[in-house]
CSV table of C-alpha atoms and ligand atoms in Angstrom, one decimal:
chain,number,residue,atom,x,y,z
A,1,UNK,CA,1.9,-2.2,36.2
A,2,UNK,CA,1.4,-5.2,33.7
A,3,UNK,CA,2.3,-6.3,31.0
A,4,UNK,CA,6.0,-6.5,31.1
A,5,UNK,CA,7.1,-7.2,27.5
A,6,UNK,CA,4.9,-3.9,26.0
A,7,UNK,CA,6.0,-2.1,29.3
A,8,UNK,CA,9.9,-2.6,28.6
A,9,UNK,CA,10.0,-1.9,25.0
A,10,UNK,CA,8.3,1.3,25.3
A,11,UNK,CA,10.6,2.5,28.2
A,12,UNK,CA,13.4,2.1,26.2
A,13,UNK,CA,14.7,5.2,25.3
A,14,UNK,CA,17.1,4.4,22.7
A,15,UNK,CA,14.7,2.5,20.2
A,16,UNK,CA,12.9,4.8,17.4
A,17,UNK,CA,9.4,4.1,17.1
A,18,UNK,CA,9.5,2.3,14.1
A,19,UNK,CA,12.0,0.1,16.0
A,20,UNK,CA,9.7,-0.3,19.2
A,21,UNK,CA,6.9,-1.3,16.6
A,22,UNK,CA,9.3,-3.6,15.2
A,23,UNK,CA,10.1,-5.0,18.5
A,24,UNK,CA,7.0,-5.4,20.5
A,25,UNK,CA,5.3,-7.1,17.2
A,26,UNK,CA,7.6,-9.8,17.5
A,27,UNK,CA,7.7,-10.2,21.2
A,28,UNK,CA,4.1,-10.5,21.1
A,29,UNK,CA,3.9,-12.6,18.1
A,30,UNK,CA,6.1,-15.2,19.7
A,31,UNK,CA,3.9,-15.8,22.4
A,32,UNK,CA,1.6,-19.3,22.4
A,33,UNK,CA,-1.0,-17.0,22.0
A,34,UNK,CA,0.2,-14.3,19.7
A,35,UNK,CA,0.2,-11.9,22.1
A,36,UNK,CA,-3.4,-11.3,22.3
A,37,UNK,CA,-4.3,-11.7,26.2
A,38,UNK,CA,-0.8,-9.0,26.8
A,39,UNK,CA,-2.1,-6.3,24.5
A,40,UNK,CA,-5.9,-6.6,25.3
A,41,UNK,CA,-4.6,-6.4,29.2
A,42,UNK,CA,-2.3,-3.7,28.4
A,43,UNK,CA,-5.2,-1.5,26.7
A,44,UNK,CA,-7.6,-2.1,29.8
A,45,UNK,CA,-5.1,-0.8,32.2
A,46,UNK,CA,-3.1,2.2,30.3
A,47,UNK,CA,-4.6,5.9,30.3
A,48,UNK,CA,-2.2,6.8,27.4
A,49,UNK,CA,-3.4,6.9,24.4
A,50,UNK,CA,0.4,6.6,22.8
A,51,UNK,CA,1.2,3.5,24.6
A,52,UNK,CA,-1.8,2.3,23.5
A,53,UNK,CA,-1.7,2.6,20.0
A,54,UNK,CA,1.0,-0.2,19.6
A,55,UNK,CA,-0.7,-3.1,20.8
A,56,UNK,CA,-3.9,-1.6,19.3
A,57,UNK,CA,-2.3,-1.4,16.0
A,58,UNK,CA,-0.7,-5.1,16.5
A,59,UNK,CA,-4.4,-6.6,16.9
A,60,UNK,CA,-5.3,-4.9,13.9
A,61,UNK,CA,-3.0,-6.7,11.9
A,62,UNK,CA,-4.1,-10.3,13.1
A,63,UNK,CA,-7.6,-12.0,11.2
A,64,UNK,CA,-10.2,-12.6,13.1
A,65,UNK,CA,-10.3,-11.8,16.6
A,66,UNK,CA,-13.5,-10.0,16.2
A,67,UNK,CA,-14.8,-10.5,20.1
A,68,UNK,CA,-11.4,-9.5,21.8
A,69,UNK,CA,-11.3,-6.4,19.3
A,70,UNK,CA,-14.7,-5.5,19.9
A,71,UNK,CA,-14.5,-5.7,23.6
A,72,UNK,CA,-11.2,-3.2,23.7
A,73,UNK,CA,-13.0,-0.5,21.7
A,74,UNK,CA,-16.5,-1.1,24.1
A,75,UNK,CA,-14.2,-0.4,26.9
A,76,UNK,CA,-12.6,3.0,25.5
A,77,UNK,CA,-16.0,4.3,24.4
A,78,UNK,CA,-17.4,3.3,28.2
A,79,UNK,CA,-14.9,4.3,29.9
A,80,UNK,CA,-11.5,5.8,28.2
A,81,UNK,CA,-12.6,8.3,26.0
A,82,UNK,CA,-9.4,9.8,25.8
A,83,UNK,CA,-7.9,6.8,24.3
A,84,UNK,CA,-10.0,6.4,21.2
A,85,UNK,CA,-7.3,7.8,18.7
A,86,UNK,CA,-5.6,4.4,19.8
A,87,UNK,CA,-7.9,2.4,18.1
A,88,UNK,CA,-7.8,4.1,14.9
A,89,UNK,CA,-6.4,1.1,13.2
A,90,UNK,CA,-9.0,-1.6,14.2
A,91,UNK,CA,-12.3,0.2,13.4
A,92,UNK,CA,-12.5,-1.1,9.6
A,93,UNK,CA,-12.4,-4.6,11.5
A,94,UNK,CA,-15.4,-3.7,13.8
A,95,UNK,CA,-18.6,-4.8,13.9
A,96,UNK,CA,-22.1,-2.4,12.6
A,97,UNK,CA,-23.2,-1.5,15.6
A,98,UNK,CA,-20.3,-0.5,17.1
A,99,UNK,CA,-19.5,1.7,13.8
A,100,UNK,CA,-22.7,3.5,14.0
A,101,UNK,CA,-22.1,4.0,17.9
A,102,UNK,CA,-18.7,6.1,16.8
A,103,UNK,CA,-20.4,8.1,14.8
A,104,UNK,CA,-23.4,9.1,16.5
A,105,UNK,CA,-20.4,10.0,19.3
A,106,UNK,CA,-18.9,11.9,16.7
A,107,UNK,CA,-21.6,14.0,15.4
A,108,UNK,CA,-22.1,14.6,18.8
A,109,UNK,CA,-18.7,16.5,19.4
A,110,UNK,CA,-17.4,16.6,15.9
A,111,UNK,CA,-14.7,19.2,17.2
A,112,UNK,CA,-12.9,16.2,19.2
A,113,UNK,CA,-9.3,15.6,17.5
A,114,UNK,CA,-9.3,11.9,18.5
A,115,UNK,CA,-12.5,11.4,16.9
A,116,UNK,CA,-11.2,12.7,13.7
A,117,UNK,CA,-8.9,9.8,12.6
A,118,UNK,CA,-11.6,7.3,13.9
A,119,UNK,CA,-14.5,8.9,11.8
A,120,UNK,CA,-11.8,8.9,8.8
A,121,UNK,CA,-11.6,5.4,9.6
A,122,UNK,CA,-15.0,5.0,9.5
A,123,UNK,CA,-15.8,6.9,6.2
A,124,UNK,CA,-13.1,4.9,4.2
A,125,UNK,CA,-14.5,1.7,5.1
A,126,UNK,CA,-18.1,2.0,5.5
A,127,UNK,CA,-19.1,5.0,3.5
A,128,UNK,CA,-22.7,4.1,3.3
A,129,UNK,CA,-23.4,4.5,7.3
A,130,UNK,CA,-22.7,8.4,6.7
A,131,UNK,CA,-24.5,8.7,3.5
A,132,UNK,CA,-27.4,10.5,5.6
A,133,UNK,CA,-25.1,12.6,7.7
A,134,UNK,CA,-23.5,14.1,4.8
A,135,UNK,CA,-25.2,17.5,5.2
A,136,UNK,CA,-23.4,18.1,8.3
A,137,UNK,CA,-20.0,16.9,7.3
A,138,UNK,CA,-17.7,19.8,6.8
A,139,UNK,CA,-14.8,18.3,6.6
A,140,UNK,CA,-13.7,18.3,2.8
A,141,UNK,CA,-11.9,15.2,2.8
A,142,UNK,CA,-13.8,13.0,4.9
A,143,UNK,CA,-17.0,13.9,2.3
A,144,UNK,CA,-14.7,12.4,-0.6
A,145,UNK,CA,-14.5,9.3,1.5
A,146,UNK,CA,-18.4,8.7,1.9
A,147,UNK,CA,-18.7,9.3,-1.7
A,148,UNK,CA,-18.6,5.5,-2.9
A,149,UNK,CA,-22.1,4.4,-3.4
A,150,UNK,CA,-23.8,7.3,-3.0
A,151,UNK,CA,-27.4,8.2,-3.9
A,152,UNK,CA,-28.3,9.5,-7.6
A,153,UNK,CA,-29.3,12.7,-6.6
A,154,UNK,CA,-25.4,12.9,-6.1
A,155,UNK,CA,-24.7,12.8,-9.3
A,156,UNK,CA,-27.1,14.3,-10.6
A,157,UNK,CA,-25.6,17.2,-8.6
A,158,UNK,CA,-21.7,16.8,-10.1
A,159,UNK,CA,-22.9,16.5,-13.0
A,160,UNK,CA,-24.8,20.0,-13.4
A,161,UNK,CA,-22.0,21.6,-11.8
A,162,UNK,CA,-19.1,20.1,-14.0
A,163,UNK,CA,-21.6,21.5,-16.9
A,164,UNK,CA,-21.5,25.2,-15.1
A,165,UNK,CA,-17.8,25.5,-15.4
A,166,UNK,CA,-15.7,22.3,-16.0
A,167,UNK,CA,-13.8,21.7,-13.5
A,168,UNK,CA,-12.5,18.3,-13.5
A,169,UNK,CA,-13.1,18.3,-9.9
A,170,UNK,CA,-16.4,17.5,-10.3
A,171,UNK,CA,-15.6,14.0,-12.6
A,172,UNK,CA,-12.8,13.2,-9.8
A,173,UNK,CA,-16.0,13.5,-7.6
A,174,UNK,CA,-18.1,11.3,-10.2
A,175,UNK,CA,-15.4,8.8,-9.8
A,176,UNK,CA,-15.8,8.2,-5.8
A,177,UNK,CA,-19.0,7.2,-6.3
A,178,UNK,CA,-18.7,3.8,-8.6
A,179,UNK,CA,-22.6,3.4,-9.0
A,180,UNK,CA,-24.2,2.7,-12.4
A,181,UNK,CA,-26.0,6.0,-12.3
A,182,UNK,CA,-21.8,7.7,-12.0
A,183,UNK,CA,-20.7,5.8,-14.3
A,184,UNK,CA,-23.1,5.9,-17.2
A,185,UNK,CA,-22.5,10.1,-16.4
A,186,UNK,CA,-18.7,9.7,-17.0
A,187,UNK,CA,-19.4,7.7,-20.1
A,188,UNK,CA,-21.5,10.1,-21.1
A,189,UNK,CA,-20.0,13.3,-20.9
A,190,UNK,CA,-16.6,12.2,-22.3
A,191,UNK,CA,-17.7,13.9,-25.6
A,192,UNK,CA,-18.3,17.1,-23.8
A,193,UNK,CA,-14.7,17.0,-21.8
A,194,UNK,CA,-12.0,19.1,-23.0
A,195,UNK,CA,-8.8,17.0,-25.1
A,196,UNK,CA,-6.5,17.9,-22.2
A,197,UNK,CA,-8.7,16.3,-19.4
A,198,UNK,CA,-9.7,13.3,-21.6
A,199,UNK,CA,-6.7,11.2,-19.8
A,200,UNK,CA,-7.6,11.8,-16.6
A,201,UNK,CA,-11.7,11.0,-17.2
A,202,UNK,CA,-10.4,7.4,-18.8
A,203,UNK,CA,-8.8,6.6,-15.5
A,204,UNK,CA,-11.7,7.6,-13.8
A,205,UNK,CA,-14.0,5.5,-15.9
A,206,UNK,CA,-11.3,2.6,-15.6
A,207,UNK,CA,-11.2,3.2,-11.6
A,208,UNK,CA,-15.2,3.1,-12.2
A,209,UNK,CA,-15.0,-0.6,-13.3
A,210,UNK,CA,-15.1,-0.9,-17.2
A,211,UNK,CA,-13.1,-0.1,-19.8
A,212,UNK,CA,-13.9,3.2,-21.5
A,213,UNK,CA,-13.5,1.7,-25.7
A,214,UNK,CA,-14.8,-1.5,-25.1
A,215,UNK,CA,-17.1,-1.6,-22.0
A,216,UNK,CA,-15.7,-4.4,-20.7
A,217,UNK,CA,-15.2,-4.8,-16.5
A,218,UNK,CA,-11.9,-3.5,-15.5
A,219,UNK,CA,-12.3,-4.6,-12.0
A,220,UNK,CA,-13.7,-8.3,-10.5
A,221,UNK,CA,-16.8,-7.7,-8.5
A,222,UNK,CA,-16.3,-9.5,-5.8
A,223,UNK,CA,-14.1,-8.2,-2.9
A,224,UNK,CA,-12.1,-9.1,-0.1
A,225,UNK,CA,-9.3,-8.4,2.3
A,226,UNK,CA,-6.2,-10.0,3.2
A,227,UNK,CA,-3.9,-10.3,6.5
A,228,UNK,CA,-0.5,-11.5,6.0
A,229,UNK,CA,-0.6,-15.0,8.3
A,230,UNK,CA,1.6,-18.0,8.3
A,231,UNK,CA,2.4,-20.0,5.1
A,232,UNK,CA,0.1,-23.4,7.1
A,233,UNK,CA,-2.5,-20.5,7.4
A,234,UNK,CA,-3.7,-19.7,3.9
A,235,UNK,CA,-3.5,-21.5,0.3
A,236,UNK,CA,-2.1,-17.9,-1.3
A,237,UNK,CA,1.6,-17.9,-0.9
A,238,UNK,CA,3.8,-14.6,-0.5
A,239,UNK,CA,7.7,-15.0,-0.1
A,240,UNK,CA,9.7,-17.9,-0.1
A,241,UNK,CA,10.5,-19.9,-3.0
A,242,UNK,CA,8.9,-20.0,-6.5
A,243,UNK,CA,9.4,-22.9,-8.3
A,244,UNK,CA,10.3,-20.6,-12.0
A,245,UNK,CA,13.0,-18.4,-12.8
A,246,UNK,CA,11.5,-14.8,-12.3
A,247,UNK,CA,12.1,-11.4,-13.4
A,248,UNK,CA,15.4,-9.1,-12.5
A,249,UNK,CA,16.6,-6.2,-12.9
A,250,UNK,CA,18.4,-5.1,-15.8
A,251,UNK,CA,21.2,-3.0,-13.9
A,252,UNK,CA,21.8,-4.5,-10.7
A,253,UNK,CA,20.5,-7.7,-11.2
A,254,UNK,CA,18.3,-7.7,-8.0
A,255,UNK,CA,16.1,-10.6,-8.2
A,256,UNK,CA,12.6,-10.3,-7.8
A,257,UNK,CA,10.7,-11.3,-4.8
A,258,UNK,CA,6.9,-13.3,-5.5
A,259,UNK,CA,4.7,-10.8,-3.8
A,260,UNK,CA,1.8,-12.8,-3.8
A,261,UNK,CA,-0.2,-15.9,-5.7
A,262,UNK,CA,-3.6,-16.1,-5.7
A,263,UNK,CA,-5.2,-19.6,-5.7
A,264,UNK,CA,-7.8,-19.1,-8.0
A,265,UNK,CA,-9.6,-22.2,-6.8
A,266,UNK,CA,-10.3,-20.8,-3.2
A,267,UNK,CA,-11.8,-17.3,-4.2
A,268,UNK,CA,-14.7,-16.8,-6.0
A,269,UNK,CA,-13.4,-14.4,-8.9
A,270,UNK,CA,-14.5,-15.1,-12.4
A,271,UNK,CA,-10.9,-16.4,-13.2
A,272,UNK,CA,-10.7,-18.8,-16.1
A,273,UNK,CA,-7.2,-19.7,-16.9
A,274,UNK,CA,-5.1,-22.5,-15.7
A,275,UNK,CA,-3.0,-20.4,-14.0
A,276,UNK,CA,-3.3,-19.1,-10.5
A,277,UNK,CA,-1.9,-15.3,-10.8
A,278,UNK,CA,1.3,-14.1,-9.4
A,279,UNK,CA,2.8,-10.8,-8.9
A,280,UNK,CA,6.8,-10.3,-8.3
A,281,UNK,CA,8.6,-7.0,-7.5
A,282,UNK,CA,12.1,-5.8,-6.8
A,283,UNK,CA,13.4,-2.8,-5.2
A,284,UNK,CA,16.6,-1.4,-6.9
A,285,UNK,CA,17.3,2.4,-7.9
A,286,UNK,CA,15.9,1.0,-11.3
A,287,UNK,CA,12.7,-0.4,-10.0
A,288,UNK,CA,10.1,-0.6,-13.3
A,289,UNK,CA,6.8,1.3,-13.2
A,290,UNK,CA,5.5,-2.2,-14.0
A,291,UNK,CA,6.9,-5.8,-14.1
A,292,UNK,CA,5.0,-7.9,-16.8
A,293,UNK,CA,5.1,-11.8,-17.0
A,294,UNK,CA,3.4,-14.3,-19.0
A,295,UNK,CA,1.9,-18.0,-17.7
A,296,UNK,CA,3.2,-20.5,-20.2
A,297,UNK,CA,3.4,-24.8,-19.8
A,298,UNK,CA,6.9,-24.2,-19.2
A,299,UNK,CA,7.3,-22.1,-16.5
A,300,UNK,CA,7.1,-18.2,-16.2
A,301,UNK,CA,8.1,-15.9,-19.4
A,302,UNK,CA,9.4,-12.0,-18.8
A,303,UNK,CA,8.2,-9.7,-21.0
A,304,UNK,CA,10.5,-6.3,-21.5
A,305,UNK,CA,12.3,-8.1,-18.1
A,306,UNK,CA,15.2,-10.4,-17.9
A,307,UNK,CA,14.5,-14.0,-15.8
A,308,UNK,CA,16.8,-14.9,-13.1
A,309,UNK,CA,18.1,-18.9,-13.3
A,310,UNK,CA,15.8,-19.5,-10.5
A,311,UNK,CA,17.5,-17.2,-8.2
A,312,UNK,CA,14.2,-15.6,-6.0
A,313,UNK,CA,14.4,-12.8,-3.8
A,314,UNK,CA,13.3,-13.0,-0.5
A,315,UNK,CA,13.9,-9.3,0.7
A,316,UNK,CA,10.5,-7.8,0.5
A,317,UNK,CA,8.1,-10.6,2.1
A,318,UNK,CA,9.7,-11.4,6.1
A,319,UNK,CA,9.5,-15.0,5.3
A,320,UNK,CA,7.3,-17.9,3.5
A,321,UNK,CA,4.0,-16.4,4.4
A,322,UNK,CA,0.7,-16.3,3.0
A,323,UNK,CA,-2.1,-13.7,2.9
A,324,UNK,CA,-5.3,-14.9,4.5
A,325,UNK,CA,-8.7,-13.9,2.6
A,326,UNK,CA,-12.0,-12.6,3.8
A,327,UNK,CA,-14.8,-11.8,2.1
A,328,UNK,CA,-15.0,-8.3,2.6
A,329,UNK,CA,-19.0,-6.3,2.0
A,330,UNK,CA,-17.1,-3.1,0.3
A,331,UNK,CA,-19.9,-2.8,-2.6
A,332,UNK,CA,-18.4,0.1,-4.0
A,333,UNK,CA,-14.5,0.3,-2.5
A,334,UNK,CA,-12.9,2.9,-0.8
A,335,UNK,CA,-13.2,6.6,-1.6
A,336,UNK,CA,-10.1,9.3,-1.2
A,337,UNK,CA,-6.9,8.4,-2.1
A,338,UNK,CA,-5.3,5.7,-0.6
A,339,UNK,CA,-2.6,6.3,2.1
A,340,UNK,CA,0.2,3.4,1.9
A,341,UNK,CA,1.7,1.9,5.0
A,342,UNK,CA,-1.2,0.6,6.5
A,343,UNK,CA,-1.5,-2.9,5.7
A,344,UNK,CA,-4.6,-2.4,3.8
A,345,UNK,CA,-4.0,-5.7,1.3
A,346,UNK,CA,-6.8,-6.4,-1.2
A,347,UNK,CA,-8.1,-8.8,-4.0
A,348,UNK,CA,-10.9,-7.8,-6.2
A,349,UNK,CA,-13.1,-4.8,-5.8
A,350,UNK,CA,-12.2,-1.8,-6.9
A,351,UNK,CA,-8.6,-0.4,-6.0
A,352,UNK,CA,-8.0,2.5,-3.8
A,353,UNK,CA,-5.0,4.0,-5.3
A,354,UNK,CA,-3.2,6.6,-4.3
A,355,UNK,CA,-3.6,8.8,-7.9
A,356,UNK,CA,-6.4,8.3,-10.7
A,357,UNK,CA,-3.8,6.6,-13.2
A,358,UNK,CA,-4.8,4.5,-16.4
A,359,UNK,CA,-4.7,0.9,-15.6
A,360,UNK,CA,-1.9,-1.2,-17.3
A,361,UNK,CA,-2.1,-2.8,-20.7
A,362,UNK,CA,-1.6,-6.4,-21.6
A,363,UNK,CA,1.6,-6.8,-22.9
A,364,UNK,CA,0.1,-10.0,-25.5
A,365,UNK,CA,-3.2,-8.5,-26.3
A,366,UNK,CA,-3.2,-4.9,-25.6
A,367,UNK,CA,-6.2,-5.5,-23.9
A,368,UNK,CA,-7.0,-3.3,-20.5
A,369,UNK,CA,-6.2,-5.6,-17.9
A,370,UNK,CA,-8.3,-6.0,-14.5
A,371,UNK,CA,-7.5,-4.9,-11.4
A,372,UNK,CA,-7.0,-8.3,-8.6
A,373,UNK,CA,-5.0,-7.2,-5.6
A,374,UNK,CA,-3.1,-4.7,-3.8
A,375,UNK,CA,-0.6,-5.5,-1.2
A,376,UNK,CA,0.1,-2.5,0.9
A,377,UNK,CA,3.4,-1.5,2.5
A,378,UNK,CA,3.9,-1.4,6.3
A,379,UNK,CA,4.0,-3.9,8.8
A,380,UNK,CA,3.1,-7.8,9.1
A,381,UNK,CA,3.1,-9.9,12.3
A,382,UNK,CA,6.6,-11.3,10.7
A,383,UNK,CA,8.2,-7.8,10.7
A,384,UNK,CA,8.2,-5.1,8.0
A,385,UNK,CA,7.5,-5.4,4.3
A,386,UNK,CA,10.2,-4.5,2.3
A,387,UNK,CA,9.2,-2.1,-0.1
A,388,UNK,CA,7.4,1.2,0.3
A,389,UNK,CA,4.0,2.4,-1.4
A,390,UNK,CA,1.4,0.3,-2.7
A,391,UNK,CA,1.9,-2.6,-4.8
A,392,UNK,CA,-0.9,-3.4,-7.4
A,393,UNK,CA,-1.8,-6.7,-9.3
A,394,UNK,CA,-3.6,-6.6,-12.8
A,395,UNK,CA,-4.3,-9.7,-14.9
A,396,UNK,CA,-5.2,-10.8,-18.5
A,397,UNK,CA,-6.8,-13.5,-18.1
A,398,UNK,CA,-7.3,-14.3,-21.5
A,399,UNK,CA,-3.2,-14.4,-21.9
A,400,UNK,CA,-2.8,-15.2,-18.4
A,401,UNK,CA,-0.1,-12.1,-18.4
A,402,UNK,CA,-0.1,-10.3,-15.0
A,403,UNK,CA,1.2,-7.1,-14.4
A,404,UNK,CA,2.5,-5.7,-11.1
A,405,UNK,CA,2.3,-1.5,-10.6
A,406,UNK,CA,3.5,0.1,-7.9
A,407,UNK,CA,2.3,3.6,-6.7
A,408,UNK,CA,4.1,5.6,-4.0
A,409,UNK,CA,4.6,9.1,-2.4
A,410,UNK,CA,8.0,9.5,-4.4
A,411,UNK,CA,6.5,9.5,-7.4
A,412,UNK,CA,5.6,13.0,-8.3
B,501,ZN,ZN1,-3.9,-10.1,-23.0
């Protein structure tokens, strides 16, 4: 057998798995060449789908690499059938034609288990190729996840049927798809929805992309992805230092870590402030639903926080990293909710949150303020981030105020 290092790890009997992910990342990330010749070897020459699934899921968290990942999954669907649930983490990073190879294999045995997570895969990140499958999806789930973008007659559709009986099922449906035509119907039959369910219809107009009182975008239009990379690799800093006190908390005075600044210059978001945006968090038992600051010519200003003297954390980001941008073709996001722990990180588009919640508002202005990034828990090629759930950015850009929300499974 090769591949020694992946070989080892796994035989090891006393390591959990999260500790065997932990381990075989950084093994493999140590290597001149990340790693990447070891786990595409390893792949080719395994027939367990398990075993496979680590270095599978370590490609997936490198950019790029888009001939080496295309040439493991070719392989499986040749050859190793049996292994395709391994891959389930680099399909969003595949190319077109490979995607719509999947799913014609899938709608060819749509009873196969392994296919399932890969055609989940599929649906959450390019809804549009199963648009004209959709009669033969039964799956209830996976049909939320094609719902982004989907055709008028759609709506069309929810919308007769929420007029039948009401059920706000119907507007959560109206929400997946983020078209024009879906949003002009949740704007329009807001005075025809019941006080109680009024809330929840906001935050699906807000998820939608505007603001439901003043019409104005809630969301920047342009989208990408992000891959947590080296601090040399990418001008948008995570971790490390910051060069401003920052917020802490109140009770244990756990300083906060800087999750993430955005270079505004190097993205092509309609940004206009002098400011590039950044997003701190902390992780205490008093951890704040949201941590607002405010961009000033001195420095950084806490609003409802205290500042630290300049103490930062560094306990959440595994080191002075950086997240590496790509422009990403996701016209109308991701439908579903949004499952954390994947190292799914984002800026602009629309956000895939875990619940339909309100967005924040500005602390200055009381202004709804637009959605910029998310930065997902789960692993990096640097080990673990530090904090669990989903970690989402909004920004006023008018009072250069940014707000960092955090969504998780504890919540409710
Ligand atoms: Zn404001």
């Amino acid at each position: 057998m090769l591949s020694t290092t992946i070989t080892q790890i796994l035989a090891n009997s006393s390591l959990t798995v999260d500790e065997k992910v932990e381990k075989i990342t950084g093994e493999l990330h140590s290597y001149p060449d990340k790693g990447i010749a070891e786990s595409i070897e390893f792949i080719m020459n395994t027939d367990d789908a398990n075993a496979a699934s680590y270095p599978a899921n370590y490609l997936a968290l490198l950019p790029n690499l888009q001939k080496e990942k295309r040439k493991v999954v070719e392989n499986i669907l040749d050859s190793k059938p049996y292994l395709m649930s391994a891959i389930t983490n680099l399909v969003k990073q595949l190319p077109d034609d490979v995607i719509e190879r999947l799913i014609d294999d899938y709608f060819k045995d749509s009873s196969s288990s392994d296919l399932y997570n890969v055609i989940f895969e599929a649906a959450s990140f390019f809804p549009e190729k199963l648009h004209t499958h959709a009669p033969r999806i039964e799956h209830k789930y996976i049909k939320e996840l094609i719902l982004p973008g989907g055709p008028d007659s759609w709506v069309d559709d929810l919308v007769n049927e929420y007029l039948k009986n009401k059920s706000p099922e119907y507007l959560k449906q109206l929400a997946g798809l983020r078209t024009d035509k879906a949003l002009d119907a949740l704007l329009t039959l807001a005075p025809r929805v019941p006080e109680e369910d009024l809330a929840q219809l906001y935050a699906y107009i807000e998820s939608s992309g505007v603001f439901p009182n003043t019409r104005l975008a809630s969301v920047y239009f342009q989208s990408y992805r992000g891959y947590v990379v080296s601090r040399g690799e990418s001008p948008h800093h995570m971790g490390g230092s910051f060069p401003h006190p920052v917020p802490k908390c109140l009770v244990t005075n756990t300083p906060a870590n800087r999750i993430l600044t955005l270079d505004v210059s190097q993205v092509d978001l309609e940004i206009e402030s002098a400011y590039n945006p950044s997003f701190f968090w902390y992780e205490s038992d008093y951890s704040p639903d949201c941590l607002y600051v405010r961009f000033t010519e001195d420095g950084l200003q806490g609003i409802a926080t205290p500042m630290t003297d300049g103490e930062v954390g560094t306990g959440l980001i595994p080191g002075e990293l950086a997240l590496k941008l790509e422009a990403y073709p996701l016209k109308y996001g991701r439908g579903g909710s949004a499952v954390p722990g994947y190292s799914n990180h984002q800026v602009g588009g629309y956000p895939s949150l875990m619940r339909f919640e309100r967005f924040p508002r500005c602390a200055v202005c009381g202004k709804g303020m637009r959605f910029l990034v998310s930065i997902d828990s789960g692993m990096t090629p640097f080990g673990r981030l530090g904090f669990d759930g989903i970690l989402y950015g909004f920004w006023c850009d008018d009072c250069a105020v940014s707000c960092t929300y955090r969504q998780s499974d504890d919540f409710d």
